[in-house]
Amino acid sequence: MKKSVRKAVIAGNWKMNKTPSETTALINEMKPLVADADCDVVLCVPYIDIPAAVEAAKGSNIKIGAENIHFKASGAYTGEISADMLKEAGVEYVVVGHSERRTYFGETDQTVNLRTLAAVNAGFTAIVCVGETLEQRELGYTETLLKYQTKMALTNVKPEQLKNVIIAYEPVWAIGTGVTATAEQADEGNGYVRAAIAEAYGADAAEAVTVQYGGSMNAKNADELLEKVNVDGGLIGGASLKAEDFSIIVKAASK
Ligand code: PEP
């Protein structure tokens, strides 16, 4: 990783796990374990857990994120959460376009773009997820798809807003499956994402953007994945629910 230009970001994605009281307990357990991190440490938690997470993380190096954001400012959108609501709650990061949202909740490249814009326009850092299915990989579409998803997600994002964008390359076949991409596959996928950013914004801009890998990253494989030049951190699902495992990944990214 080009540490001279990019700082690693390790972000947990808790998905639909942990109640508010469990959130407080887990963050209190994590705080001392990640206190010396030489990377950014983020926990993206369910909406209901955000107040507890912000409170528990106060005074520590842990930043709190949400797992989604709606693209309208307010209105008749039952069950959705706006940028203003997240801002007031103390959120700094927002996950956008996770494959579970694309698969189960009808998220499209267009809505991912709208949510990305809502996030960056409100001053959050958007962690935008892209990734191919196993079928798409086997058909040889990985590069085309990653570049398309990346460019679609960033449509109308201004060059000066790129500092508020992280792209997470998450092969769908590796998420929550225990199957991890090899370090070479992760590096290659992240490289395609960076190439897409270079095509849209130029090489210098692309060099500065943090591109994470996500998909069954854990305490055992983090070192190997994070050593790769294009892997600037990780989006961590399952392993972010265990304080010690998460802290080992944070330490791997701090080397
Ligand atoms: C994720 O939720 O983004 C993820 C990568 O999950 P896991 O680490 O469990 O595969």
GROMACS .gro file of C-alpha atoms and ligand atoms in nm:
model
  265
    1MET     CA    1   0.000   0.000   0.000
    2LYS     CA    2   0.117   0.350  -0.077
    3LYS     CA    3   0.122   0.470   0.284
    4SER     CA    4   0.276   0.797   0.168
    5VAL     CA    5  -0.050   0.892  -0.007
    6ARG     CA    6  -0.317   0.675   0.150
    7LYS     CA    7  -0.392   0.587   0.509
    8ALA     CA    8  -0.542   0.245   0.566
    9VAL     CA    9  -0.904   0.235   0.684
   10ILE     CA   10  -1.038  -0.067   0.867
   11ALA     CA   11  -1.417  -0.051   0.891
   12GLY     CA   12  -1.643  -0.299   1.062
   13ASN     CA   13  -1.984  -0.366   0.913
   14TRP     CA   14  -2.199  -0.513   1.189
   15LYS     CA   15  -2.495  -0.579   0.954
   16MET     CA   16  -2.807  -0.674   1.159
   17ASN     CA   17  -2.619  -0.772   1.472
   18LYS     CA   18  -2.593  -0.633   1.828
   19THR     CA   19  -2.847  -0.451   2.040
   20PRO     CA   20  -2.765  -0.108   2.190
   21SER     CA   21  -2.645  -0.259   2.519
   22GLU     CA   22  -2.434  -0.517   2.332
   23THR     CA   23  -2.294  -0.229   2.124
   24THR     CA   24  -2.173  -0.048   2.436
   25ALA     CA   25  -2.012  -0.364   2.570
   26LEU     CA   26  -1.836  -0.454   2.243
   27ILE     CA   27  -1.700  -0.104   2.181
   28ASN     CA   28  -1.576  -0.083   2.541
   29GLU     CA   29  -1.395  -0.411   2.483
   30MET     CA   30  -1.247  -0.291   2.153
   31LYS     CA   31  -1.129   0.054   2.262
   32PRO     CA   32  -0.809  -0.045   2.445
   33LEU     CA   33  -0.728  -0.307   2.181
   34VAL     CA   34  -0.725  -0.059   1.891
   35ALA     CA   35  -0.603   0.251   2.077
   36ASP     CA   36  -0.256   0.239   1.919
   37ALA     CA   37  -0.380   0.194   1.562
   38ASP     CA   38  -0.185   0.360   1.284
   39CYS     CA   39  -0.489   0.340   1.057
   40ASP     CA   40  -0.842   0.479   1.068
   41VAL     CA   41  -1.079   0.261   1.267
   42VAL     CA   42  -1.450   0.274   1.186
   43LEU     CA   43  -1.752   0.076   1.307
   44CYS     CA   44  -2.063   0.087   1.090
   45VAL     CA   45  -2.355  -0.023   1.304
   46PRO     CA   46  -2.734  -0.062   1.277
   47TYR     CA   47  -2.926   0.267   1.302
   48ILE     CA   48  -3.071   0.184   1.644
   49ASP     CA   49  -2.719   0.127   1.782
   50ILE     CA   50  -2.574   0.458   1.663
   51PRO     CA   51  -2.639   0.664   1.981
   52ALA     CA   52  -2.488   0.391   2.201
   53ALA     CA   53  -2.193   0.352   1.964
   54VAL     CA   54  -2.121   0.726   1.948
   55GLU     CA   55  -2.139   0.750   2.327
   56ALA     CA   56  -1.916   0.446   2.384
   57ALA     CA   57  -1.659   0.560   2.126
   58LYS     CA   58  -1.628   0.913   2.271
   59GLY     CA   59  -1.268   1.008   2.343
   60SER     CA   60  -1.132   0.708   2.149
   61ASN     CA   61  -0.994   0.667   1.797
   62ILE     CA   62  -1.303   0.473   1.684
   63LYS     CA   63  -1.529   0.654   1.437
   64ILE     CA   64  -1.891   0.554   1.389
   65GLY     CA   65  -2.067   0.488   1.061
   66ALA     CA   66  -2.415   0.394   0.943
   67GLU     CA   67  -2.493   0.104   0.711
   68ASN     CA   68  -2.706   0.305   0.468
   69ILE     CA   69  -2.847   0.653   0.401
   70HIS     CA   70  -3.152   0.772   0.210
   71PHE     CA   71  -3.106   1.011  -0.079
   72LYS     CA   72  -3.400   1.241  -0.003
   73ALA     CA   73  -3.369   1.508   0.264
   74SER     CA   74  -3.705   1.424   0.426
   75GLY     CA   75  -4.056   1.311   0.339
   76ALA     CA   76  -4.280   1.010   0.296
   77TYR     CA   77  -4.014   0.735   0.292
   78THR     CA   78  -4.125   0.501   0.568
   79GLY     CA   79  -3.838   0.318   0.732
   80GLU     CA   80  -3.564   0.532   0.580
   81ILE     CA   81  -3.306   0.756   0.751
   82SER     CA   82  -3.183   1.091   0.617
   83ALA     CA   83  -2.844   1.259   0.612
   84ASP     CA   84  -2.957   1.520   0.867
   85MET     CA   85  -3.068   1.250   1.108
   86LEU     CA   86  -2.734   1.073   1.078
   87LYS     CA   87  -2.541   1.397   1.112
   88GLU     CA   88  -2.721   1.489   1.433
   89ALA     CA   89  -2.659   1.139   1.568
   90GLY     CA   90  -2.282   1.186   1.527
   91VAL     CA   91  -2.215   0.958   1.233
   92GLU     CA   92  -1.905   1.022   1.016
   93TYR     CA   93  -1.911   0.733   0.767
   94VAL     CA   94  -2.188   0.568   0.565
   95VAL     CA   95  -2.179   0.232   0.386
   96VAL     CA   96  -2.348   0.254   0.047
   97GLY     CA   97  -2.446  -0.021  -0.195
   98HIS     CA   98  -2.349  -0.324   0.011
   99SER     CA   99  -2.417  -0.638  -0.191
  100GLU     CA  100  -2.674  -0.750   0.067
  101ARG     CA  101  -2.871  -0.433  -0.006
  102ARG     CA  102  -2.831  -0.486  -0.380
  103THR     CA  103  -2.943  -0.850  -0.350
  104TYR     CA  104  -3.222  -0.833  -0.089
  105PHE     CA  105  -3.347  -0.474  -0.102
  106GLY     CA  106  -3.352  -0.383  -0.469
  107GLU     CA  107  -3.056  -0.146  -0.457
  108THR     CA  108  -2.943  -0.057  -0.810
  109ASP     CA  109  -2.643   0.125  -0.951
  110GLN     CA  110  -2.869   0.432  -0.978
  111THR     CA  111  -2.980   0.428  -0.615
  112VAL     CA  112  -2.625   0.354  -0.505
  113ASN     CA  113  -2.521   0.668  -0.693
  114LEU     CA  114  -2.797   0.876  -0.531
  115ARG     CA  115  -2.704   0.752  -0.185
  116THR     CA  116  -2.334   0.818  -0.252
  117LEU     CA  117  -2.419   1.175  -0.353
  118ALA     CA  118  -2.640   1.222  -0.046
  119ALA     CA  119  -2.354   1.103   0.173
  120VAL     CA  120  -2.074   1.312   0.026
  121ASN     CA  121  -2.292   1.623  -0.012
  122ALA     CA  122  -2.366   1.598   0.361
  123GLY     CA  123  -1.994   1.570   0.438
  124PHE     CA  124  -1.987   1.201   0.534
  125THR     CA  125  -1.728   0.961   0.403
  126ALA     CA  126  -1.912   0.714   0.181
  127ILE     CA  127  -1.784   0.356   0.180
  128VAL     CA  128  -1.918   0.247  -0.157
  129CYS     CA  129  -1.932  -0.129  -0.215
  130VAL     CA  130  -1.878  -0.288  -0.555
  131GLY     CA  131  -1.821  -0.650  -0.648
  132GLU     CA  132  -1.893  -0.930  -0.889
  133THR     CA  133  -2.088  -1.250  -0.836
  134LEU     CA  134  -1.919  -1.584  -0.892
  135GLU     CA  135  -2.111  -1.625  -1.218
  136GLN     CA  136  -1.991  -1.286  -1.345
  137ARG     CA  137  -1.633  -1.376  -1.249
  138GLU     CA  138  -1.652  -1.712  -1.427
  139LEU     CA  139  -1.788  -1.542  -1.739
  140GLY     CA  140  -1.488  -1.310  -1.738
  141TYR     CA  141  -1.679  -0.989  -1.658
  142THR     CA  142  -1.502  -0.891  -1.335
  143GLU     CA  143  -1.302  -0.599  -1.473
  144THR     CA  144  -1.590  -0.463  -1.684
  145LEU     CA  145  -1.836  -0.491  -1.398
  146LEU     CA  146  -1.611  -0.337  -1.131
  147LYS     CA  147  -1.531  -0.043  -1.355
  148TYR     CA  148  -1.897   0.004  -1.446
  149GLN     CA  149  -2.019  -0.013  -1.085
  150THR     CA  150  -1.744   0.223  -0.969
  151LYS     CA  151  -1.813   0.484  -1.238
  152MET     CA  152  -2.190   0.458  -1.192
  153ALA     CA  153  -2.161   0.505  -0.816
  154LEU     CA  154  -1.945   0.814  -0.865
  155THR     CA  155  -2.159   0.985  -1.130
  156ASN     CA  156  -2.178   1.358  -1.048
  157VAL     CA  157  -1.939   1.322  -0.755
  158LYS     CA  158  -1.710   1.624  -0.792
  159PRO     CA  159  -1.332   1.570  -0.800
  160GLU     CA  160  -1.295   1.765  -0.474
  161GLN     CA  161  -1.547   1.528  -0.309
  162LEU     CA  162  -1.337   1.219  -0.383
  163LYS     CA  163  -1.155   1.269  -0.053
  164ASN     CA  164  -1.487   1.169   0.105
  165VAL     CA  165  -1.513   0.847  -0.092
  166ILE     CA  166  -1.378   0.502  -0.010
  167ILE     CA  167  -1.451   0.218  -0.248
  168ALA     CA  168  -1.476  -0.131  -0.100
  169TYR     CA  169  -1.413  -0.410  -0.348
  170GLU     CA  170  -1.625  -0.694  -0.215
  171PRO     CA  171  -1.655  -1.001  -0.436
  172VAL     CA  172  -2.009  -1.120  -0.364
  173TRP     CA  173  -1.892  -1.481  -0.350
  174ALA     CA  174  -1.657  -1.396  -0.064
  175ILE     CA  175  -1.897  -1.209   0.165
  176GLY     CA  176  -1.999  -1.402   0.473
  177THR     CA  177  -1.904  -1.727   0.304
  178GLY     CA  178  -1.568  -1.794   0.466
  179VAL     CA  179  -1.424  -1.802   0.114
  180THR     CA  180  -1.168  -1.523   0.083
  181ALA     CA  181  -1.032  -1.389  -0.243
  182THR     CA  182  -0.663  -1.467  -0.274
  183ALA     CA  183  -0.439  -1.169  -0.206
  184GLU     CA  184  -0.372  -1.155  -0.582
  185GLN     CA  185  -0.745  -1.150  -0.666
  186ALA     CA  186  -0.804  -0.877  -0.408
  187ASP     CA  187  -0.516  -0.671  -0.543
  188GLU     CA  188  -0.637  -0.718  -0.900
  189GLY     CA  189  -0.999  -0.623  -0.816
  190ASN     CA  190  -0.886  -0.318  -0.622
  191GLY     CA  191  -0.663  -0.231  -0.916
  192TYR     CA  192  -0.963  -0.238  -1.153
  193VAL     CA  193  -1.147  -0.001  -0.920
  194ARG     CA  194  -0.850   0.234  -0.910
  195ALA     CA  195  -0.820   0.219  -1.290
  196ALA     CA  196  -1.186   0.317  -1.322
  197ILE     CA  197  -1.128   0.617  -1.096
  198ALA     CA  198  -0.822   0.708  -1.303
  199GLU     CA  199  -1.031   0.692  -1.622
  200ALA     CA  200  -1.295   0.919  -1.468
  201TYR     CA  201  -1.081   1.159  -1.262
  202GLY     CA  202  -0.717   1.113  -1.366
  203ALA     CA  203  -0.425   0.914  -1.228
  204ASP     CA  204  -0.337   1.146  -0.939
  205ALA     CA  205  -0.691   1.142  -0.805
  206ALA     CA  206  -0.703   0.763  -0.832
  207GLU     CA  207  -0.377   0.726  -0.640
  208ALA     CA  208  -0.525   0.919  -0.350
  209VAL     CA  209  -0.848   0.721  -0.311
  210THR     CA  210  -0.866   0.452  -0.045
  211VAL     CA  211  -0.978   0.119  -0.191
  212GLN     CA  212  -1.063  -0.146   0.066
  213TYR     CA  213  -1.102  -0.517   0.020
  214GLY     CA  214  -1.395  -0.694   0.187
  215GLY     CA  215  -1.503  -1.056   0.192
  216SER     CA  216  -1.420  -1.290   0.478
  217MET     CA  217  -1.115  -1.089   0.584
  218ASN     CA  218  -1.016  -1.219   0.924
  219ALA     CA  219  -0.741  -1.230   1.184
  220LYS     CA  220  -0.559  -1.504   0.993
  221ASN     CA  221  -0.561  -1.369   0.637
  222ALA     CA  222  -0.550  -0.992   0.701
  223ASP     CA  223  -0.169  -0.963   0.688
  224GLU     CA  224  -0.142  -1.120   0.345
  225LEU     CA  225  -0.430  -0.918   0.198
  226LEU     CA  226  -0.322  -0.586   0.346
  227GLU     CA  227   0.034  -0.624   0.220
  228LYS     CA  228  -0.088  -0.576  -0.136
  229VAL     CA  229  -0.019  -0.241  -0.297
  230ASN     CA  230  -0.381  -0.174  -0.395
  231VAL     CA  231  -0.540  -0.293  -0.071
  232ASP     CA  232  -0.578   0.012   0.151
  233GLY     CA  233  -0.771  -0.150   0.431
  234GLY     CA  234  -1.074  -0.366   0.475
  235LEU     CA  235  -1.447  -0.372   0.520
  236ILE     CA  236  -1.499  -0.642   0.777
  237GLY     CA  237  -1.824  -0.821   0.849
  238GLY     CA  238  -1.811  -1.127   1.074
  239ALA     CA  239  -1.470  -1.057   1.224
  240SER     CA  240  -1.578  -0.707   1.335
  241LEU     CA  241  -1.815  -0.866   1.585
  242LYS     CA  242  -1.523  -1.007   1.786
  243ALA     CA  243  -1.306  -0.749   1.961
  244GLU     CA  244  -0.985  -0.947   1.950
  245ASP     CA  245  -1.015  -1.058   1.587
  246PHE     CA  246  -1.102  -0.704   1.478
  247SER     CA  247  -0.805  -0.563   1.668
  248ILE     CA  248  -0.569  -0.811   1.500
  249ILE     CA  249  -0.688  -0.684   1.160
  250VAL     CA  250  -0.641  -0.324   1.277
  251LYS     CA  251  -0.285  -0.412   1.385
  252ALA     CA  252  -0.217  -0.574   1.046
  253ALA     CA  253  -0.324  -0.252   0.875
  254SER     CA  254  -0.107  -0.043   1.106
  255LYS     CA  255   0.223  -0.203   0.998
  256PEP     C1  256  -1.919  -0.729   0.466
  256PEP     O1  257  -2.023  -0.736   0.530
  256PEP     O2  258  -1.896  -0.627   0.400
  256PEP     C2  259  -1.827  -0.841   0.469
  256PEP     C3  260  -1.716  -0.834   0.401
  256PEP     O3  261  -1.863  -0.950   0.545
  256PEP     P1  262  -1.766  -1.072   0.588
  256PEP     O4  263  -1.638  -1.011   0.637
  256PEP     O5  264  -1.841  -1.142   0.696
  256PEP     O6  265  -1.745  -1.156   0.467
   0.00000   0.00000   0.00000
